[in-house]
Amino acid sequence: MTPKADDVKTTYLGFDLSTQKLKAVQLSSKLEVNASAEVKFDSDLPEFRTSGGANFGPRIHEVFVQPVMWVKAIDIVLDRLVMQGADLSTVKAIGGSAQQHGSLYWSRRGVQTLKNLDSDKFLHIQIDDSAFTLNRTPIWMDGSTEKQCIEMETAIGGRMEMVKITGSKCYARFTGPQIRKIYQERSHAYEETQRISLVSSFLASVFLGDIAPIDYGDASGMNLFDIKEKKWSKPCLNSCAPDLEERLGEPVPTSSIIGNVSDFFVQRFGFPVECKVTAFTGDNLSALSGMVIEQDSLVMSLGTSDTLMMNLKVQPHLEEGHVLCHPTEIRQFMGLLWYVFKILHFHFLN
């Protein structure tokens, strides 16, 4: 059968905002790579003075990123795609993944800026420091919230209650304890925050031109989400910070289409008006869904951190490791074991 002309021209655009770089790939309807580009934070954006894509704070275990660095990376990666000859007018849908657990804090001005982007100006000129109430946003490498972990677990009835509800005990790098620390130590910034995004939903927000919802998969890495009921856990929210649910917004299934691309990208880069934006999710969740593995198989990922991933039909209650909402099978779960400093790599080689 001869493919339709529209199918031949249709492409899809995917983004991955990892710890060290932002990568974009344009695929044909046959999953062939039409174009790709990347921005390495350390070398391409030296003004932000990152090491391995992150900044290290004055206090032990504090690790952060300046959000405008990621915004500027979007400007650059799209320009590089265009310079390669990528035809963005053929893009039917945009999807993406990002490092998990990091959080961004939108100001009222930032939310309004998203909705009124000027296509004659770079994104980073408009979504600048004033778009955020915090210009040092904690990422997954930050381990400075042990105190907040203890407080949250105690407030809801203990560690195993946290595991039962959210799939994980409280981890210092998870979003919930990070939000609580900000509420305690930067209360004015928290009060001024209109919306909170994960890194994945932040990236989707830029393309949507509005605050994008957090997806079920990435939400389950926050110590705030009831992974069985697929909604925010009231006890966990209350243990974290006041008025938190309105800042997080309503979560959506990972497979959701959340809207059309912002007019900014239509006018500046030639995206079609009807181009869809899907819910973006966490990198590990995206990796598992992309592998399309059998039920009894394991996926090993060796990177900045090393991970083991698997499909789970039921939710086990494990004190170590994580159980997340499955990114594509809404009634199933995903198991994740995480190692830092190449421990998994070392054991694998031995």
Short mmCIF file of C-alpha atoms in Angstrom, two decimals:
data_model
loop_
_atom_site.label_atom_id
_atom_site.label_comp_id
_atom_site.label_asym_id
_atom_site.label_seq_id
_atom_site.Cartn_x
_atom_site.Cartn_y
_atom_site.Cartn_z
CA MET A 1 0.00 0.00 0.00
CA THR A 2 1.35 3.41 -0.96
CA PRO A 3 1.54 5.76 2.06
CA LYS A 4 -0.55 8.90 1.96
CA ALA A 5 1.31 12.12 1.18
CA ASP A 6 0.28 13.53 4.56
CA ASP A 7 1.81 10.52 6.33
CA VAL A 8 5.09 10.96 4.44
CA LYS A 9 5.29 14.59 5.54
CA THR A 10 4.19 14.03 9.15
CA THR A 11 6.92 14.28 11.79
CA TYR A 12 7.09 14.20 15.57
CA LEU A 13 9.39 16.22 17.82
CA GLY A 14 10.77 14.91 21.10
CA PHE A 15 12.83 16.60 23.81
CA ASP A 16 14.90 15.27 26.69
CA LEU A 17 16.04 17.68 29.39
CA SER A 18 18.62 15.63 31.25
CA THR A 19 21.07 16.69 33.92
CA GLN A 20 23.82 17.65 31.49
CA LYS A 21 22.06 18.66 28.27
CA LEU A 22 18.86 19.35 26.35
CA LYS A 23 18.39 17.18 23.27
CA ALA A 24 15.78 17.42 20.50
CA VAL A 25 15.00 14.74 17.90
CA GLN A 26 12.62 15.03 14.93
CA LEU A 27 11.25 11.68 13.75
CA SER A 28 9.34 10.74 10.62
CA SER A 29 6.12 8.73 10.74
CA LYS A 30 8.36 5.67 10.14
CA LEU A 31 10.45 6.58 13.22
CA GLU A 32 13.42 7.63 11.10
CA VAL A 33 15.55 10.51 12.46
CA ASN A 34 15.08 13.60 10.29
CA ALA A 35 17.11 15.96 12.46
CA SER A 36 18.59 16.19 15.94
CA ALA A 37 20.35 18.83 18.01
CA GLU A 38 21.57 19.26 21.55
CA VAL A 39 22.77 21.89 23.98
CA LYS A 40 25.37 20.91 26.57
CA PHE A 41 24.95 23.14 29.59
CA ASP A 42 28.58 23.25 30.74
CA SER A 43 30.12 24.09 27.36
CA ASP A 44 27.29 25.81 25.46
CA LEU A 45 26.06 27.96 28.35
CA PRO A 46 29.22 28.71 30.37
CA GLU A 47 27.72 31.88 31.84
CA PHE A 48 25.70 29.70 34.24
CA ARG A 49 28.90 28.10 35.61
CA THR A 50 27.55 24.58 35.90
CA SER A 51 29.60 21.46 36.51
CA GLY A 52 27.94 18.37 35.10
CA GLY A 53 24.88 20.51 34.42
CA ALA A 54 24.40 21.65 38.02
CA ASN A 55 25.50 24.29 40.52
CA PHE A 56 26.61 23.39 44.03
CA GLY A 57 25.43 25.48 46.97
CA PRO A 58 27.39 26.70 49.99
CA ARG A 59 25.74 24.15 52.29
CA ILE A 60 26.49 20.46 52.12
CA HIS A 61 24.36 18.42 49.68
CA GLU A 62 22.75 21.54 48.16
CA VAL A 63 22.56 21.26 44.37
CA PHE A 64 20.57 23.59 42.12
CA VAL A 65 20.10 24.98 38.62
CA GLN A 66 19.10 28.45 37.43
CA PRO A 67 15.84 27.90 35.47
CA VAL A 68 16.70 30.53 32.85
CA MET A 69 19.56 28.27 31.72
CA TRP A 70 17.02 25.68 30.61
CA VAL A 71 14.91 28.36 28.90
CA LYS A 72 17.93 29.62 26.98
CA ALA A 73 18.76 26.04 25.99
CA ILE A 74 15.32 25.75 24.34
CA ASP A 75 16.09 28.85 22.25
CA ILE A 76 19.40 27.39 21.13
CA VAL A 77 18.29 23.82 20.43
CA LEU A 78 15.42 24.98 18.21
CA ASP A 79 17.69 27.34 16.30
CA ARG A 80 20.14 24.47 15.76
CA LEU A 81 17.35 22.26 14.42
CA VAL A 82 16.35 24.97 11.95
CA MET A 83 19.99 25.45 10.89
CA GLN A 84 20.10 21.74 10.07
CA GLY A 85 17.18 22.24 7.72
CA ALA A 86 14.49 20.72 9.95
CA ASP A 87 11.02 21.48 8.58
CA LEU A 88 9.05 22.21 11.74
CA SER A 89 5.86 22.88 9.77
CA THR A 90 5.46 19.09 9.49
CA VAL A 91 5.45 18.45 13.26
CA LYS A 92 2.17 16.85 14.29
CA ALA A 93 2.94 16.46 18.00
CA ILE A 94 5.56 17.37 20.59
CA GLY A 95 6.53 15.14 23.51
CA GLY A 96 9.29 15.06 26.04
CA SER A 97 11.01 13.75 29.12
CA ALA A 98 13.18 15.28 31.80
CA GLN A 99 15.23 14.55 34.87
CA GLN A 100 12.92 13.67 37.75
CA HIS A 101 12.23 15.28 41.14
CA GLY A 102 13.43 18.84 40.42
CA SER A 103 10.92 21.65 40.99
CA LEU A 104 10.36 25.15 39.58
CA TYR A 105 8.41 27.96 41.22
CA TRP A 106 6.45 30.24 38.90
CA SER A 107 5.64 33.81 39.88
CA ARG A 108 2.36 35.43 38.86
CA ARG A 109 4.31 37.42 36.29
CA GLY A 110 5.88 34.25 34.92
CA VAL A 111 2.51 32.59 34.38
CA GLN A 112 1.24 35.65 32.53
CA THR A 113 4.43 35.84 30.45
CA LEU A 114 3.93 32.24 29.30
CA LYS A 115 0.51 33.16 27.94
CA ASN A 116 1.73 36.28 26.11
CA LEU A 117 5.05 35.39 24.48
CA ASP A 118 6.31 37.72 21.75
CA SER A 119 7.56 35.74 18.73
CA ASP A 120 9.99 38.54 17.82
CA LYS A 121 12.00 37.96 21.00
CA PHE A 122 14.01 35.06 22.38
CA LEU A 123 12.32 32.97 25.06
CA HIS A 124 15.02 33.67 27.65
CA ILE A 125 14.57 37.43 27.23
CA GLN A 126 10.92 37.04 28.24
CA ILE A 127 10.97 34.06 30.64
CA ASP A 128 13.71 35.62 32.73
CA ASP A 129 14.50 35.58 36.46
CA SER A 130 11.29 37.51 37.20
CA ALA A 131 9.25 34.54 35.94
CA PHE A 132 10.27 32.54 39.01
CA THR A 133 10.07 33.19 42.74
CA LEU A 134 13.22 31.11 43.19
CA ASN A 135 16.16 31.45 40.83
CA ARG A 136 18.01 28.51 42.33
CA THR A 137 15.76 25.53 41.76
CA PRO A 138 16.66 22.24 43.50
CA ILE A 139 17.26 19.22 41.27
CA TRP A 140 17.42 15.47 41.89
CA MET A 141 21.04 15.66 43.09
CA ASP A 142 20.09 17.81 46.11
CA GLY A 143 20.18 15.77 49.31
CA SER A 144 19.78 18.53 51.89
CA THR A 145 16.28 17.67 53.17
CA GLU A 146 16.76 14.78 55.62
CA LYS A 147 15.06 16.85 58.33
CA GLN A 148 12.00 17.43 56.16
CA CYS A 149 11.82 13.72 55.27
CA ILE A 150 11.57 12.79 58.95
CA GLU A 151 8.94 15.47 59.55
CA MET A 152 6.75 14.34 56.64
CA GLU A 153 6.90 10.64 57.51
CA THR A 154 6.14 11.37 61.16
CA ALA A 155 3.17 13.58 60.23
CA ILE A 156 1.40 10.88 58.20
CA GLY A 157 1.99 7.99 60.60
CA GLY A 158 5.40 6.60 59.74
CA ARG A 159 7.67 5.49 56.93
CA MET A 160 5.63 2.48 55.81
CA GLU A 161 2.50 4.63 55.53
CA MET A 162 4.44 6.88 53.15
CA VAL A 163 5.52 3.79 51.18
CA LYS A 164 1.94 2.50 51.04
CA ILE A 165 0.55 5.79 49.71
CA THR A 166 3.31 7.10 47.44
CA GLY A 167 5.35 4.00 46.53
CA SER A 168 8.52 5.26 48.24
CA LYS A 169 9.73 6.26 51.65
CA CYS A 170 10.66 9.92 51.92
CA TYR A 171 13.85 10.59 49.98
CA ALA A 172 15.84 13.78 50.43
CA ARG A 173 16.02 14.32 46.65
CA PHE A 174 12.25 13.88 46.12
CA THR A 175 10.12 16.92 45.40
CA GLY A 176 7.89 16.89 48.49
CA PRO A 177 10.70 17.32 51.04
CA GLN A 178 12.28 19.96 48.77
CA ILE A 179 9.03 21.95 48.69
CA ARG A 180 8.75 21.69 52.48
CA LYS A 181 12.29 23.01 52.92
CA ILE A 182 11.49 26.00 50.69
CA TYR A 183 8.27 26.65 52.62
CA GLN A 184 10.22 26.61 55.90
CA GLU A 185 13.32 28.55 54.85
CA ARG A 186 11.98 30.78 52.06
CA SER A 187 8.41 31.31 53.22
CA HIS A 188 7.98 34.60 51.35
CA ALA A 189 9.04 32.98 48.06
CA TYR A 190 6.61 30.12 48.68
CA GLU A 191 3.76 32.53 49.38
CA GLU A 192 4.54 34.43 46.16
CA THR A 193 4.59 31.21 44.12
CA GLN A 194 1.51 30.84 41.93
CA ARG A 195 2.32 27.43 40.44
CA ILE A 196 4.91 24.69 40.97
CA SER A 197 6.19 22.58 38.07
CA LEU A 198 8.37 19.52 37.83
CA VAL A 199 11.17 19.77 35.27
CA SER A 200 9.12 17.73 32.78
CA SER A 201 5.96 19.81 33.15
CA PHE A 202 8.04 23.01 33.06
CA LEU A 203 9.39 22.02 29.65
CA ALA A 204 5.88 21.17 28.44
CA SER A 205 4.63 24.52 29.80
CA VAL A 206 6.98 26.47 27.55
CA PHE A 207 5.64 24.73 24.43
CA LEU A 208 2.04 24.92 25.63
CA GLY A 209 2.20 28.62 26.49
CA ASP A 210 0.54 27.92 29.84
CA ILE A 211 1.25 25.91 32.97
CA ALA A 212 1.20 22.26 31.90
CA PRO A 213 -0.23 19.61 34.24
CA ILE A 214 2.05 17.17 36.02
CA ASP A 215 1.61 13.63 34.73
CA TYR A 216 0.84 10.61 36.93
CA GLY A 217 4.24 9.01 36.32
CA ASP A 218 6.41 11.95 37.33
CA ALA A 219 3.99 12.89 40.13
CA SER A 220 4.71 9.53 41.74
CA GLY A 221 8.32 10.60 42.36
CA MET A 222 7.34 13.42 44.72
CA ASN A 223 6.23 11.71 47.98
CA LEU A 224 2.92 13.55 47.47
CA PHE A 225 0.91 11.39 45.04
CA ASP A 226 -1.36 8.45 45.87
CA ILE A 227 -0.20 6.01 43.20
CA LYS A 228 -3.15 3.65 43.63
CA GLU A 229 -5.91 6.30 43.60
CA LYS A 230 -4.10 8.45 40.99
CA LYS A 231 -4.55 11.72 42.86
CA TRP A 232 -2.71 13.97 45.29
CA SER A 233 -2.67 12.52 48.79
CA LYS A 234 -4.27 14.95 51.25
CA PRO A 235 -2.24 13.66 54.24
CA CYS A 236 1.01 13.97 52.27
CA LEU A 237 0.16 17.46 51.02
CA ASN A 238 -0.71 18.55 54.55
CA SER A 239 2.58 17.16 55.85
CA CYS A 240 4.48 19.20 53.27
CA ALA A 241 3.19 22.78 52.95
CA PRO A 242 -0.08 24.76 53.11
CA ASP A 243 -2.22 25.43 50.02
CA LEU A 244 -0.03 23.10 48.01
CA GLU A 245 -2.66 21.41 45.84
CA GLU A 246 -3.65 24.68 44.15
CA ARG A 247 0.01 25.29 43.31
CA LEU A 248 0.47 21.81 41.84
CA GLY A 249 -2.74 21.69 39.80
CA GLU A 250 -4.69 18.64 38.68
CA PRO A 251 -2.46 15.74 37.52
CA VAL A 252 -3.18 13.88 34.26
CA PRO A 253 -2.44 10.44 32.78
CA THR A 254 0.98 10.31 31.14
CA SER A 255 -0.60 9.53 27.76
CA SER A 256 -2.66 12.75 27.76
CA ILE A 257 -2.73 15.35 25.00
CA ILE A 258 -2.72 18.61 26.95
CA GLY A 259 -3.29 21.17 24.19
CA ASN A 260 -1.94 22.81 21.05
CA VAL A 261 1.47 24.39 20.70
CA SER A 262 1.78 28.05 21.71
CA ASP A 263 1.36 30.71 19.01
CA PHE A 264 4.94 31.78 19.78
CA PHE A 265 6.27 28.61 18.13
CA VAL A 266 3.80 28.84 15.25
CA GLN A 267 4.94 32.35 14.39
CA ARG A 268 8.66 32.07 15.17
CA PHE A 269 9.45 28.55 13.95
CA GLY A 270 6.57 27.65 11.65
CA PHE A 271 4.95 24.92 13.72
CA PRO A 272 1.42 24.12 12.48
CA VAL A 273 -1.39 25.66 14.53
CA GLU A 274 -2.89 22.21 15.14
CA CYS A 275 0.39 20.71 16.48
CA LYS A 276 -0.40 18.86 19.71
CA VAL A 277 1.55 18.95 22.96
CA THR A 278 1.47 15.74 24.98
CA ALA A 279 2.10 15.44 28.71
CA PHE A 280 5.86 15.30 29.32
CA THR A 281 7.16 12.79 31.89
CA GLY A 282 10.26 11.71 33.79
CA ASP A 283 13.29 10.29 32.02
CA ASN A 284 13.12 6.87 33.67
CA LEU A 285 9.43 6.51 32.87
CA SER A 286 10.09 7.50 29.28
CA ALA A 287 12.93 4.99 29.03
CA LEU A 288 10.73 2.14 30.25
CA SER A 289 7.89 2.93 27.86
CA GLY A 290 10.30 3.33 24.94
CA MET A 291 11.83 -0.10 25.50
CA VAL A 292 8.43 -1.89 25.25
CA ILE A 293 9.77 -4.72 27.42
CA GLU A 294 8.14 -8.02 28.36
CA GLN A 295 6.46 -8.33 31.75
CA ASP A 296 9.29 -10.32 33.35
CA SER A 297 12.20 -8.34 31.88
CA LEU A 298 14.52 -5.75 33.42
CA VAL A 299 15.94 -2.55 31.93
CA MET A 300 19.36 -1.35 33.08
CA SER A 301 20.26 2.30 32.46
CA LEU A 302 23.83 3.52 33.07
CA GLY A 303 24.18 7.28 33.24
CA THR A 304 24.72 10.15 35.69
CA SER A 305 22.90 7.79 38.03
CA ASP A 306 22.39 4.08 37.35
CA THR A 307 18.94 2.51 37.43
CA LEU A 308 17.12 -0.81 37.16
CA MET A 309 13.54 -0.63 35.86
CA MET A 310 10.75 -3.19 35.56
CA ASN A 311 7.01 -3.58 34.97
CA LEU A 312 4.87 -4.46 38.01
CA LYS A 313 1.27 -5.70 37.91
CA VAL A 314 0.71 -4.97 41.61
CA GLN A 315 2.23 -2.47 44.02
CA PRO A 316 4.73 -4.01 46.46
CA HIS A 317 5.44 -2.16 49.70
CA LEU A 318 9.23 -1.88 49.73
CA GLU A 319 11.27 0.30 52.06
CA GLU A 320 14.10 0.52 49.52
CA GLY A 321 13.59 1.44 45.87
CA HIS A 322 10.60 3.12 44.27
CA VAL A 323 7.24 2.11 42.86
CA LEU A 324 5.84 4.59 40.33
CA CYS A 325 2.73 4.77 38.19
CA HIS A 326 3.36 2.98 34.90
CA PRO A 327 3.66 5.50 32.05
CA THR A 328 1.50 3.58 29.53
CA GLU A 329 -0.45 0.90 31.45
CA ILE A 330 -2.63 2.97 33.77
CA ARG A 331 -3.55 0.05 36.08
CA GLN A 332 0.03 -1.15 36.45
CA PHE A 333 3.16 0.11 38.16
CA MET A 334 6.84 0.56 37.50
CA GLY A 335 9.62 -0.60 39.80
CA LEU A 336 12.80 1.45 40.02
CA LEU A 337 16.06 0.80 41.84
CA TRP A 338 18.42 3.77 41.77
CA TYR A 339 22.15 3.87 42.38
CA VAL A 340 24.51 6.83 42.46
CA PHE A 341 28.27 7.05 41.90
CA LYS A 342 28.28 4.17 39.37
CA ILE A 343 27.62 1.47 41.99
CA LEU A 344 25.40 -0.52 39.60
CA HIS A 345 27.95 -0.10 36.80
CA PHE A 346 30.68 -1.46 39.08
CA HIS A 347 28.66 -4.55 40.06
CA PHE A 348 27.65 -5.15 36.43
CA LEU A 349 31.27 -5.14 35.24
CA ASN A 350 32.27 -7.49 38.04
#
